[in-house]
Amino acid sequence: MVFEHYGLREAPFSITPDPRFVFLSERHRDALAHLLFGVGQGGGSGFVQLTGEVGTGKTTLSRLLLEQLPENTRVALILNPLLSPIELLQSICEELHVDLDGRHGNLKALVDALNAHLLEAYAAGLRVVLIIDEAQNLSTDALEQVRLLTNLETPTQKLLQIILLGQPELREKLARPELRQLAQRITARYHLEPLDADESAAYLRHRYAVAGGTRFPFTPAALRQLHRHAGGVPRLLNVIAERSLLAGYARNRQQIDELLLDESAAEVLPRRAASRLRMQPRWLAALAAGLLALTVVLVWHPWSRGVAAAGAARADDSVSAKQGNATEPTPAPPLFAQPTAAQKASLAAPTLDAGAFAQLLSGETDGGTTAWMAMLAHWNAPTAESDIQAAARCPLRLSSTLMCINGRAGISQLARFNRPVLLQLHAPDRRRRVLALLVGLGSRNARLLLAGGPVMVDRGTLESAYDGRYTALLGAPDFLSVPLRRGDLGASVDWLRQRLLAKATTDSGAPFDAALAAAVTTLQARSGLRSDGVFGGDTLLMLSADDAAGPHLQRLPD
C-alpha cells in the first residue's frame, strides 16, 4: 500500500547493499578505484586499507569490488573478524575451499595448507584476495597473524592480496607501536567521508527513481533537514527517508515537508542522553556570571522598555482584532525588536567563517554551563550552580513564572518564535553536542553566546551545525500546562480560550471544544507549525511571540 501511494515498484530506501541501488559519489568512486588498484597490483602490492564511519558505504563498495574482479581471482571474504588467530586462519582456508582434514586447531598445519593452496593457485595463473570487513574488531594477535600471511610469497611476488575494511578506529589501532610493521605494509589508504548536501539529495533521488518513483516527494527544505539529521551518512539517509514515506502515507500526503521529516527522524534516530553539566571551579563560575551580567546589561536592558512598549501596543491591537472577529487570525507580528544605532554597536562580536566556527565548537568544554547561565540571565532568573543544574533538566515548570520547552524546529521557525533559544550544535567530530544561546538573527547572520563569548556566524554555517533541537524558556502563569487537546478541562483551557477567542468568563469551565481546536489550528497553519489542533509547547511559543514580557531575539542588520 505504501508503494502504491507513491507509485513505487519496491522499497527505495532499504539498508541492504543491493548493487542495483548503488549511487557512486565522487568520493565513492575514488574509494573503489583505490580498491581496484590494490587488487590490480596483484602480488606486488601490500595491504589496502579502506576506512569510514558507520553507514558510509564500505560494505557496499566491497560488493561492487567483488562484481568487478577479474575472472581469474579467488576471494576469501571474512565478515566476522571477532576470531582468535587460529579461528581466523581456519575461516580463511574454508572460504578458499582448502582441505582441512586433520588440520583443525593446528596453527602450523593451517599455514602450511594455505601456503600449498596459494602456490597451486599461482601456478594456475589465479590471483587470491583476502577481504576482511569490520577489521577494527581484529585483535592485535589476529592482526599480527594477518601480517604474517604476507610472508607467503614466491621470489618475485606475494601470494595473497589483503584488503582491510573498517571504521575509523582501525586507523587508530594500526597507529599503535606494536603494529608498526603491519602499518608500514599498507600501500593504499582511503578514508570514506559522508556525503555533502548536494550528494545526499542526488543519492535519495537516484534510489527513488530506481524503485520506480517519478514524483519525488521530499521538499527542498525537507531534503536539507534530512541531510542535517543524517550527517550525510547513506544508511541514516535511508532509515529516515523510509520512515518519512511511511509517515506521509499514514497521513495521506504526497509531499513530505520539513516538519514531517523532523518527526520521522526523531522516531528512528537513537535518543542521545542529555550531557551532564560539568561545573567550573567557583571562581571561574563567578567570573563567567559577571561577564554574562555585563552582556545582559549591554545587550538586553538598553532597549527592553522599547520592546515592552512595542509589545504592549501590539497586544492592544491584537485584543481589538480578536474582539472584532473571534475567528479571524490576527496579523503576524514583527519578528524582532529593532535596536537603535547605539545598541547595534553593543552587538559587536567577532564574525567567524565556517572553519573558525568549527574550531570554536571543538574547543567548547563547559558542557553548556555558559549557555544556560546566559539564558537564565535573560529571564532575570537566578544563575547559581544549583539553578543551572535544575534548569538543564528542563522540567516543564521551571518555577512559578517560567516554563521550559524542548522541541525541534528549523532556524526560520525559531525566528518566528522571537525568543532567545538554546541550540544543540554538532561538534565537528559529530560525537558530542555543544549548547549555544541564539540571541540575534538576521536574514544572513546569527549571533550566539558560547563559553568563549558572543560570536557572529553566517546562517548557512549555523544551519549546517544545528541538529534541529532547541530549548526555550517562557513566562507563563503557574497554573498553565501543555499540551492541551480536545476534551481537556480546567484553568489552562480557560486561559487559552481567553487568549485565542477573547472569551474571558462566559465559557469558564467549558471543555476544549471544536471552536478552540479550530483557532489553534489556524494559529499553527499561519505560523508554519504542524496543524494538528493540539496546543503544545511550540504553539505556546508562537502565541507568546509578540508578548511584551521577557526577552526577544535581536534583529541583526542585513
Coordinates of C-alpha atoms in Angstrom, one line a residue:
M1 CA 0.0 0.0 0.0
V2 CA 2.8 2.4 0.8
F3 CA 4.4 1.7 -2.6
E4 CA 1.1 2.3 -4.4
H5 CA 0.7 5.6 -2.6
Y6 CA 3.9 6.9 -4.1
G7 CA 3.8 5.0 -7.4
L8 CA 6.8 2.7 -6.5
R9 CA 7.6 -0.8 -7.5
E10 CA 9.7 -1.6 -4.4
A11 CA 11.2 -0.1 -1.4
P12 CA 13.6 2.7 -2.4
F13 CA 15.4 3.1 0.9
S14 CA 16.3 -0.4 2.1
I15 CA 19.5 -0.6 4.0
T16 CA 20.6 -3.9 2.4
P17 CA 23.6 -3.4 0.0
D18 CA 21.7 -4.0 -3.3
P19 CA 24.0 -3.2 -6.2
R20 CA 21.0 -2.0 -8.3
F21 CA 20.6 1.0 -6.0
V22 CA 24.3 1.9 -5.8
F23 CA 25.0 5.6 -6.1
L24 CA 28.6 6.4 -6.5
S25 CA 29.6 9.9 -5.4
E26 CA 33.0 11.2 -6.3
R27 CA 34.4 10.0 -3.1
H28 CA 32.9 6.6 -3.5
R29 CA 34.4 6.3 -7.0
D30 CA 37.8 7.3 -5.6
A31 CA 37.5 4.7 -2.9
L32 CA 36.5 2.0 -5.4
A33 CA 39.4 3.0 -7.6
H34 CA 41.8 2.5 -4.6
L35 CA 40.5 -1.0 -4.0
L36 CA 40.7 -2.0 -7.7
F37 CA 44.2 -0.5 -7.8
G38 CA 45.3 -2.6 -4.8
V39 CA 43.9 -5.8 -6.4
G40 CA 45.3 -4.9 -9.8
Q41 CA 48.8 -4.7 -8.4
G42 CA 48.5 -8.4 -7.5
G43 CA 51.4 -9.8 -5.6
G44 CA 53.4 -6.6 -5.9
S45 CA 51.1 -4.6 -3.6
G46 CA 50.9 -4.5 0.2
F47 CA 47.8 -4.1 2.3
V48 CA 44.9 -2.0 1.1
Q49 CA 43.0 -0.1 3.8
L50 CA 39.5 1.5 3.4
T51 CA 38.0 3.2 6.5
G52 CA 34.9 5.2 7.0
E53 CA 32.2 6.0 9.6
V54 CA 29.4 3.5 10.2
G55 CA 26.9 3.5 7.3
T56 CA 29.1 5.4 4.8
G57 CA 29.1 2.6 2.3
K58 CA 32.2 0.4 2.9
T59 CA 30.3 -2.9 2.6
T60 CA 28.5 -1.7 -0.5
L61 CA 31.8 -0.9 -2.1
S62 CA 33.2 -4.3 -1.2
R63 CA 30.2 -5.9 -3.0
L64 CA 30.9 -3.7 -6.1
L65 CA 34.6 -4.8 -5.9
L66 CA 33.6 -8.4 -5.9
E67 CA 31.5 -7.8 -9.1
Q68 CA 34.4 -6.1 -10.9
L69 CA 37.2 -8.6 -10.0
P70 CA 38.7 -10.4 -13.0
E71 CA 37.6 -14.0 -13.6
N72 CA 40.9 -15.4 -12.5
T73 CA 40.5 -14.0 -9.0
R74 CA 39.6 -16.1 -6.0
V75 CA 38.3 -14.3 -2.9
A76 CA 38.1 -15.1 0.8
L77 CA 35.6 -12.7 2.5
I78 CA 35.7 -12.5 6.3
L79 CA 32.6 -10.7 7.7
N80 CA 33.0 -11.6 11.3
P81 CA 36.6 -10.9 12.5
L82 CA 36.0 -11.5 16.2
L83 CA 38.2 -14.5 16.0
S84 CA 41.3 -15.9 17.5
P85 CA 44.4 -16.2 15.2
I86 CA 43.7 -19.9 14.7
E87 CA 40.0 -19.4 14.1
L88 CA 40.8 -16.6 11.6
L89 CA 43.2 -18.8 9.6
Q90 CA 40.7 -21.6 9.6
S91 CA 37.9 -19.3 8.3
I92 CA 40.2 -18.1 5.5
C93 CA 41.0 -21.6 4.5
E94 CA 37.3 -22.6 4.5
E95 CA 36.5 -19.5 2.3
L96 CA 39.1 -20.7 -0.2
H97 CA 38.0 -24.4 0.0
V98 CA 41.3 -25.6 1.4
D99 CA 41.2 -29.2 2.5
L100 CA 41.5 -29.0 6.4
D101 CA 41.1 -32.7 7.1
G102 CA 43.2 -33.4 10.3
R103 CA 44.4 -29.8 10.5
H104 CA 41.8 -28.1 12.7
G105 CA 43.3 -26.2 15.6
N106 CA 46.9 -26.7 14.5
L107 CA 48.4 -23.3 13.5
K108 CA 51.4 -24.7 11.6
A109 CA 49.3 -27.2 9.7
L110 CA 46.8 -24.5 8.7
V111 CA 49.5 -22.1 7.5
D112 CA 51.2 -25.0 5.5
A113 CA 47.9 -26.0 3.9
L114 CA 47.1 -22.3 3.0
N115 CA 50.6 -21.9 1.5
A116 CA 50.3 -25.0 -0.6
H117 CA 46.9 -23.8 -1.9
L118 CA 48.3 -20.4 -2.8
L119 CA 51.2 -21.9 -4.6
E120 CA 48.8 -24.1 -6.6
A121 CA 46.7 -21.0 -7.5
Y122 CA 49.8 -19.1 -8.5
A123 CA 50.9 -21.9 -10.8
A124 CA 47.4 -21.9 -12.3
G125 CA 47.5 -18.2 -13.0
L126 CA 45.0 -17.4 -10.3
R127 CA 45.0 -14.3 -8.1
V128 CA 43.9 -14.7 -4.4
V129 CA 42.4 -11.8 -2.4
L130 CA 41.5 -11.7 1.3
I131 CA 38.9 -9.1 2.3
I132 CA 38.3 -8.6 6.0
D133 CA 35.3 -6.4 6.8
E134 CA 34.9 -4.7 10.2
A135 CA 38.6 -5.1 10.6
Q136 CA 38.7 -2.7 13.5
N137 CA 37.4 -5.7 15.6
L138 CA 40.5 -7.8 14.9
S139 CA 42.6 -8.4 18.0
T140 CA 46.3 -7.4 18.0
D141 CA 47.3 -11.1 17.8
A142 CA 44.9 -11.6 14.8
L143 CA 46.3 -8.6 13.0
E144 CA 49.8 -9.9 13.5
Q145 CA 48.7 -13.2 12.1
V146 CA 47.3 -11.4 9.1
R147 CA 50.6 -9.6 8.6
L148 CA 52.5 -12.9 8.7
L149 CA 50.3 -14.1 5.8
T150 CA 52.1 -11.6 3.6
N151 CA 55.2 -13.7 4.1
L152 CA 53.7 -16.3 1.9
E153 CA 55.4 -15.5 -1.3
T154 CA 57.5 -16.5 -4.3
P155 CA 60.9 -15.0 -5.0
T156 CA 59.1 -12.4 -7.1
Q157 CA 55.7 -11.6 -5.6
K158 CA 53.3 -12.1 -2.7
L159 CA 50.8 -14.9 -3.0
L160 CA 47.9 -13.2 -1.1
Q161 CA 46.5 -9.7 -1.6
I162 CA 44.8 -8.4 1.6
I163 CA 42.2 -5.7 1.9
L164 CA 41.1 -4.3 5.3
L165 CA 37.7 -2.5 5.6
G166 CA 36.9 -0.9 8.9
Q167 CA 35.6 2.0 10.9
P168 CA 37.9 5.0 11.9
E169 CA 39.1 3.0 14.9
L170 CA 41.1 0.8 12.6
R171 CA 43.4 3.7 11.8
E172 CA 43.9 4.4 15.5
K173 CA 44.6 0.7 16.1
L174 CA 47.2 0.5 13.3
A175 CA 48.9 3.5 14.7
R176 CA 50.0 1.6 17.7
P177 CA 53.7 0.9 18.1
E178 CA 53.3 -2.8 18.3
L179 CA 51.5 -2.8 14.9
R180 CA 54.0 -0.6 13.0
Q181 CA 55.3 -3.5 10.9
L182 CA 51.8 -4.0 9.5
A183 CA 51.2 -0.3 9.1
Q184 CA 54.3 0.0 7.0
R185 CA 53.0 -2.6 4.6
I186 CA 49.8 -0.6 3.8
T187 CA 50.4 0.8 0.3
A188 CA 46.9 2.2 -0.4
R189 CA 44.8 4.1 2.2
Y190 CA 41.4 5.8 1.7
H191 CA 39.0 7.2 4.2
L192 CA 35.4 7.4 3.1
E193 CA 33.7 10.7 4.1
P194 CA 30.0 11.2 4.4
L195 CA 28.1 12.8 1.5
D196 CA 27.7 16.5 1.3
A197 CA 24.2 18.2 1.0
D198 CA 24.1 18.0 -2.8
E199 CA 25.3 14.4 -2.9
S200 CA 22.7 13.4 -0.3
A201 CA 19.9 14.9 -2.4
A202 CA 21.2 13.2 -5.5
Y203 CA 21.6 9.9 -3.6
L204 CA 18.0 10.0 -2.5
R205 CA 16.6 10.9 -5.9
H206 CA 18.6 8.2 -7.5
R207 CA 17.3 5.5 -5.2
Y208 CA 13.7 6.7 -5.6
A209 CA 14.0 6.6 -9.4
V210 CA 15.5 3.1 -9.4
A211 CA 12.5 2.0 -7.3
G212 CA 10.1 3.3 -10.0
G213 CA 9.2 6.7 -8.5
T214 CA 8.5 9.5 -10.9
R215 CA 7.4 12.3 -8.5
F216 CA 10.0 12.8 -5.8
P217 CA 8.1 13.5 -2.5
F218 CA 10.6 15.4 -0.4
T219 CA 10.5 19.2 -0.5
P220 CA 13.9 21.1 -0.8
A221 CA 13.6 22.1 2.9
A222 CA 13.0 18.5 3.9
L223 CA 16.0 17.4 1.9
R224 CA 18.2 19.9 3.7
Q225 CA 16.8 18.8 7.0
L226 CA 17.3 15.1 6.2
H227 CA 20.9 15.7 5.3
R228 CA 21.5 17.5 8.6
H229 CA 19.8 14.7 10.6
A230 CA 21.8 12.0 8.8
G231 CA 25.0 13.9 8.6
G232 CA 25.4 12.7 5.0
V233 CA 25.6 9.0 6.1
P234 CA 23.9 6.9 3.5
R235 CA 22.5 4.4 5.9
L236 CA 20.9 7.1 8.1
L237 CA 19.6 8.8 5.0
N238 CA 17.8 5.5 4.1
V239 CA 16.4 4.9 7.5
I240 CA 15.0 8.4 8.0
A241 CA 13.7 8.6 4.4
E242 CA 11.9 5.3 4.7
R243 CA 10.2 6.3 7.9
S244 CA 9.2 9.6 6.3
L245 CA 7.5 7.8 3.4
L246 CA 5.5 5.7 5.9
A247 CA 4.5 8.8 7.9
G248 CA 3.4 10.5 4.6
Y249 CA 1.3 7.5 3.7
A250 CA -0.3 7.3 7.1
R251 CA -1.3 11.0 6.8
N252 CA -2.3 10.7 3.1
R253 CA 0.3 13.2 2.0
Q254 CA 2.1 13.2 -1.4
Q255 CA 4.7 15.6 -0.2
I256 CA 7.0 15.3 2.8
D257 CA 7.9 18.7 4.4
E258 CA 10.4 19.7 6.9
L259 CA 8.2 19.2 9.9
L260 CA 7.1 15.7 9.0
L261 CA 10.7 14.9 8.3
D262 CA 11.7 16.1 11.7
E263 CA 9.1 14.0 13.4
S264 CA 10.2 10.9 11.5
A265 CA 13.9 11.5 12.3
A266 CA 13.0 11.8 16.0
E267 CA 11.3 8.4 15.9
V268 CA 14.1 6.4 14.3
L269 CA 17.3 8.1 15.5
P270 CA 18.7 7.0 18.9
R271 CA 18.0 9.3 21.8
R272 CA 21.1 10.9 23.0
A273 CA 21.4 11.1 26.7
A274 CA 21.5 14.7 27.9
S275 CA 25.0 15.6 28.8
R276 CA 25.6 16.5 32.4
L277 CA 26.8 20.0 33.0
R278 CA 30.4 20.0 34.1
M279 CA 30.6 22.8 36.6
Q280 CA 33.6 25.1 36.6
P281 CA 35.5 26.0 39.8
R282 CA 33.6 28.6 41.8
W283 CA 36.0 31.4 41.0
L284 CA 35.6 30.7 37.3
A285 CA 31.8 30.4 37.6
A286 CA 31.7 33.8 39.4
L287 CA 33.8 35.4 36.7
A288 CA 31.5 33.9 34.0
A289 CA 28.5 35.2 35.9
G290 CA 29.9 38.7 36.0
L291 CA 30.7 38.7 32.3
L292 CA 27.2 37.4 31.4
A293 CA 25.6 40.0 33.6
L294 CA 27.6 42.7 31.8
T295 CA 26.5 41.1 28.4
V296 CA 22.9 41.2 29.5
V297 CA 23.1 44.8 30.6
L298 CA 24.7 45.8 27.3
V299 CA 22.6 43.6 25.0
W300 CA 19.2 43.3 26.5
H301 CA 18.3 46.0 29.0
P302 CA 19.1 49.1 26.8
W303 CA 16.0 48.5 24.7
S304 CA 13.8 46.3 26.9
R305 CA 11.5 49.2 27.7
G306 CA 11.1 49.8 24.0
V307 CA 10.3 46.2 23.4
A308 CA 7.8 46.3 26.2
A309 CA 6.1 49.4 24.8
A310 CA 6.0 48.0 21.2
G311 CA 4.7 44.6 22.6
A312 CA 2.0 46.3 24.6
A313 CA 0.9 48.2 21.5
R314 CA 0.8 45.0 19.5
A315 CA -1.1 43.3 22.3
D316 CA -3.8 46.1 22.3
D317 CA -4.1 45.8 18.6
S318 CA -4.4 42.0 18.8
V319 CA -7.1 42.1 21.5
S320 CA -9.1 44.6 19.5
A321 CA -8.9 42.4 16.4
K322 CA -10.0 39.3 18.3
Q323 CA -12.9 41.1 19.9
G324 CA -14.0 42.3 16.4
N325 CA -14.0 38.9 14.9
A326 CA -13.1 35.9 17.1
T327 CA -12.4 33.5 14.3
E328 CA -10.2 35.8 12.2
P329 CA -6.4 35.2 12.7
T330 CA -4.6 38.3 13.8
P331 CA -1.8 39.6 11.5
A332 CA 1.6 38.0 12.1
P333 CA 3.6 40.3 14.4
P334 CA 7.0 41.8 13.6
L335 CA 9.6 39.2 14.3
F336 CA 12.2 41.3 16.1
A337 CA 12.8 44.2 18.4
Q338 CA 14.6 46.9 16.5
P339 CA 17.8 48.2 18.2
T340 CA 19.0 51.7 17.8
A341 CA 22.3 52.6 16.2
A342 CA 24.0 52.8 19.6
Q343 CA 22.5 49.5 20.5
K344 CA 23.8 48.0 17.3
A345 CA 27.3 48.9 18.4
S346 CA 26.8 46.8 21.6
L347 CA 26.1 43.8 19.3
A348 CA 29.8 43.9 18.2
A349 CA 31.1 40.3 18.2
P350 CA 33.8 38.6 16.1
T351 CA 32.4 37.2 12.8
L352 CA 33.6 33.6 12.2
D353 CA 33.8 31.7 9.0
A354 CA 32.9 28.0 8.9
G355 CA 36.4 26.8 9.7
A356 CA 36.8 29.1 12.7
F357 CA 33.4 28.3 14.0
A358 CA 34.1 24.6 13.7
Q359 CA 37.3 25.1 15.7
L360 CA 35.4 27.1 18.3
L361 CA 32.9 24.3 18.7
S362 CA 35.7 21.8 19.0
G363 CA 37.1 23.8 21.9
E364 CA 33.9 24.1 23.9
T365 CA 34.4 22.2 27.2
D366 CA 32.0 23.7 29.7
G367 CA 29.1 21.3 29.0
G368 CA 26.6 24.1 28.3
T369 CA 27.0 25.9 31.6
T370 CA 27.6 29.3 30.0
A371 CA 24.7 29.0 27.6
W372 CA 22.3 28.0 30.4
M373 CA 23.6 30.8 32.6
A374 CA 23.0 33.3 29.8
M375 CA 19.5 32.0 29.1
L376 CA 18.5 32.3 32.8
A377 CA 20.1 35.8 33.0
H378 CA 18.0 36.9 30.0
W379 CA 14.9 36.0 32.0
N380 CA 16.2 37.6 35.2
A381 CA 16.2 34.1 36.8
P382 CA 18.8 33.0 39.5
T383 CA 22.0 31.7 38.0
A384 CA 23.6 29.8 40.9
E385 CA 25.1 26.4 40.2
S386 CA 22.0 24.7 41.6
D387 CA 19.7 26.8 39.5
I388 CA 21.7 26.0 36.3
Q389 CA 21.6 22.2 37.1
A390 CA 17.9 22.3 37.7
A391 CA 17.2 24.3 34.5
A392 CA 19.4 21.9 32.5
R393 CA 16.9 19.0 33.3
C394 CA 14.3 21.2 31.6
P395 CA 11.2 20.4 33.7
L396 CA 8.0 21.8 32.1
R397 CA 7.5 24.0 35.1
L398 CA 10.9 25.5 36.0
S399 CA 9.4 27.9 38.5
S400 CA 6.0 29.5 39.3
T401 CA 6.6 32.0 36.5
L402 CA 8.8 30.2 34.0
M403 CA 8.2 27.2 31.7
C404 CA 10.9 25.2 29.9
I405 CA 10.1 23.8 26.4
N406 CA 12.1 21.4 24.4
G407 CA 11.3 21.0 20.7
R408 CA 12.6 20.6 17.1
A409 CA 12.4 23.5 14.6
G410 CA 14.4 25.0 11.8
I411 CA 16.1 28.3 12.0
S412 CA 13.3 30.1 10.2
Q413 CA 10.8 28.8 12.7
L414 CA 13.0 29.9 15.6
A415 CA 12.8 33.4 14.1
R416 CA 9.0 33.3 14.3
F417 CA 9.2 32.2 18.0
N418 CA 11.1 35.5 18.5
R419 CA 12.8 34.3 21.7
P420 CA 16.3 33.5 22.7
V421 CA 16.7 29.8 22.5
L422 CA 19.4 27.2 23.3
L423 CA 20.5 25.3 20.3
Q424 CA 22.2 21.9 20.1
L425 CA 25.1 22.1 17.7
H426 CA 27.2 19.4 16.3
A427 CA 30.9 19.5 17.2
P428 CA 33.0 18.8 14.1
D429 CA 33.6 15.2 15.2
R430 CA 29.8 14.7 15.5
R431 CA 30.3 12.6 18.6
R432 CA 29.1 15.3 21.0
R433 CA 26.8 18.3 21.2
V434 CA 27.6 21.9 22.1
L435 CA 25.0 24.2 23.6
A436 CA 24.8 27.8 22.3
L437 CA 22.3 30.5 23.1
L438 CA 20.8 32.1 20.0
V439 CA 20.2 35.8 20.9
G440 CA 20.1 37.5 17.5
L441 CA 19.1 36.7 13.9
G442 CA 19.1 38.5 10.6
S443 CA 18.5 37.4 7.0
R444 CA 22.2 36.5 6.6
N445 CA 23.8 36.2 10.1
A446 CA 23.1 34.9 13.6
R447 CA 24.5 35.9 16.9
L448 CA 25.3 33.3 19.5
L449 CA 26.6 33.2 23.1
L450 CA 29.1 30.4 23.9
A451 CA 31.7 29.9 26.6
G452 CA 34.2 31.9 24.7
G453 CA 31.8 34.9 24.4
P454 CA 29.5 36.3 21.7
V455 CA 30.2 35.4 18.1
M456 CA 28.5 36.1 14.7
V457 CA 28.2 33.4 12.1
D458 CA 26.6 33.1 8.7
R459 CA 23.1 31.5 8.9
G460 CA 24.2 28.7 6.5
T461 CA 27.1 27.9 8.8
L462 CA 24.8 27.8 11.8
E463 CA 22.3 25.6 9.9
S464 CA 25.0 23.1 9.0
A465 CA 26.0 22.7 12.6
Y466 CA 22.5 22.8 14.2
D467 CA 20.9 19.4 14.7
G468 CA 17.3 20.8 14.9
R469 CA 16.8 20.7 18.7
Y470 CA 16.1 23.7 20.7
T471 CA 15.2 24.6 24.3
A472 CA 13.3 27.8 25.2
L473 CA 12.1 29.4 28.4
L474 CA 8.8 31.3 28.5
G475 CA 6.9 33.3 31.1
A476 CA 3.6 31.7 31.9
P477 CA 1.1 31.6 34.8
D478 CA 1.7 28.9 37.4
F479 CA -1.5 27.0 36.5
L480 CA -0.7 26.7 32.8
S481 CA 0.2 23.3 31.5
V482 CA 0.7 21.9 28.0
P483 CA -0.2 20.0 25.8
L484 CA -3.9 20.8 25.7
R485 CA -6.3 19.0 23.3
R486 CA -10.0 18.5 22.7
G487 CA -11.9 17.4 25.7
D488 CA -9.5 18.8 28.3
L489 CA -10.9 20.9 31.1
G490 CA -9.5 23.4 33.6
A491 CA -7.8 26.7 34.1
S492 CA -5.3 26.1 31.3
V493 CA -8.2 25.7 28.8
D494 CA -9.9 28.8 30.2
W495 CA -6.7 30.8 29.7
L496 CA -6.2 29.6 26.2
R497 CA -9.8 30.4 25.3
Q498 CA -9.3 33.9 26.6
R499 CA -6.1 34.4 24.6
L500 CA -7.4 33.0 21.3
L501 CA -11.1 33.7 21.3
A502 CA -11.2 36.7 23.7
K503 CA -13.8 34.9 25.9
A504 CA -12.9 35.6 29.5
T505 CA -15.8 34.5 31.7
T506 CA -18.8 33.4 29.7
D507 CA -17.2 30.0 28.8
S508 CA -15.3 29.4 32.1
G509 CA -15.1 25.7 32.9
A510 CA -16.1 24.7 29.3
P511 CA -14.0 21.9 27.7
F512 CA -11.5 22.3 24.9
D513 CA -14.0 22.2 22.1
A514 CA -14.1 22.3 18.3
A515 CA -14.1 26.1 18.1
L516 CA -11.0 26.3 20.3
A517 CA -9.3 23.5 18.3
A518 CA -10.1 25.4 15.1
A519 CA -8.5 28.5 16.5
V520 CA -5.4 26.6 17.5
T521 CA -5.2 25.0 14.0
T522 CA -5.5 28.5 12.4
L523 CA -2.6 29.8 14.6
Q524 CA -0.5 26.7 13.7
A525 CA -1.1 27.0 10.0
R526 CA -0.3 30.7 9.9
S527 CA 2.9 30.1 11.9
G528 CA 4.3 27.2 9.8
L529 CA 3.6 24.6 12.6
R530 CA 2.1 21.2 12.3
S531 CA -1.7 21.9 12.1
D532 CA -3.0 19.2 14.4
G533 CA -5.2 21.3 16.8
V534 CA -3.1 20.3 19.8
F535 CA -1.8 23.2 21.9
G536 CA 1.8 22.2 22.7
G537 CA 5.0 23.9 23.6
D538 CA 5.8 25.2 20.1
T539 CA 2.3 26.6 19.7
L540 CA 2.6 28.3 23.0
L541 CA 5.8 29.9 21.9
M542 CA 4.1 31.2 18.8
L543 CA 1.1 32.5 20.7
S544 CA 3.5 34.4 23.0
A545 CA 5.9 35.6 20.3
D546 CA 4.7 39.2 20.5
D547 CA 4.1 39.4 24.2
A548 CA 5.8 42.3 25.9
A549 CA 7.1 40.3 28.8
G550 CA 10.6 38.7 28.6
P551 CA 13.4 38.9 26.1
H552 CA 13.1 38.7 22.3
L553 CA 15.5 37.9 19.6
Q554 CA 17.6 40.9 18.4
R555 CA 17.2 42.0 14.8
L556 CA 20.6 41.9 13.2
P557 CA 21.4 44.4 10.4
D558 CA 21.5 42.9 7.0

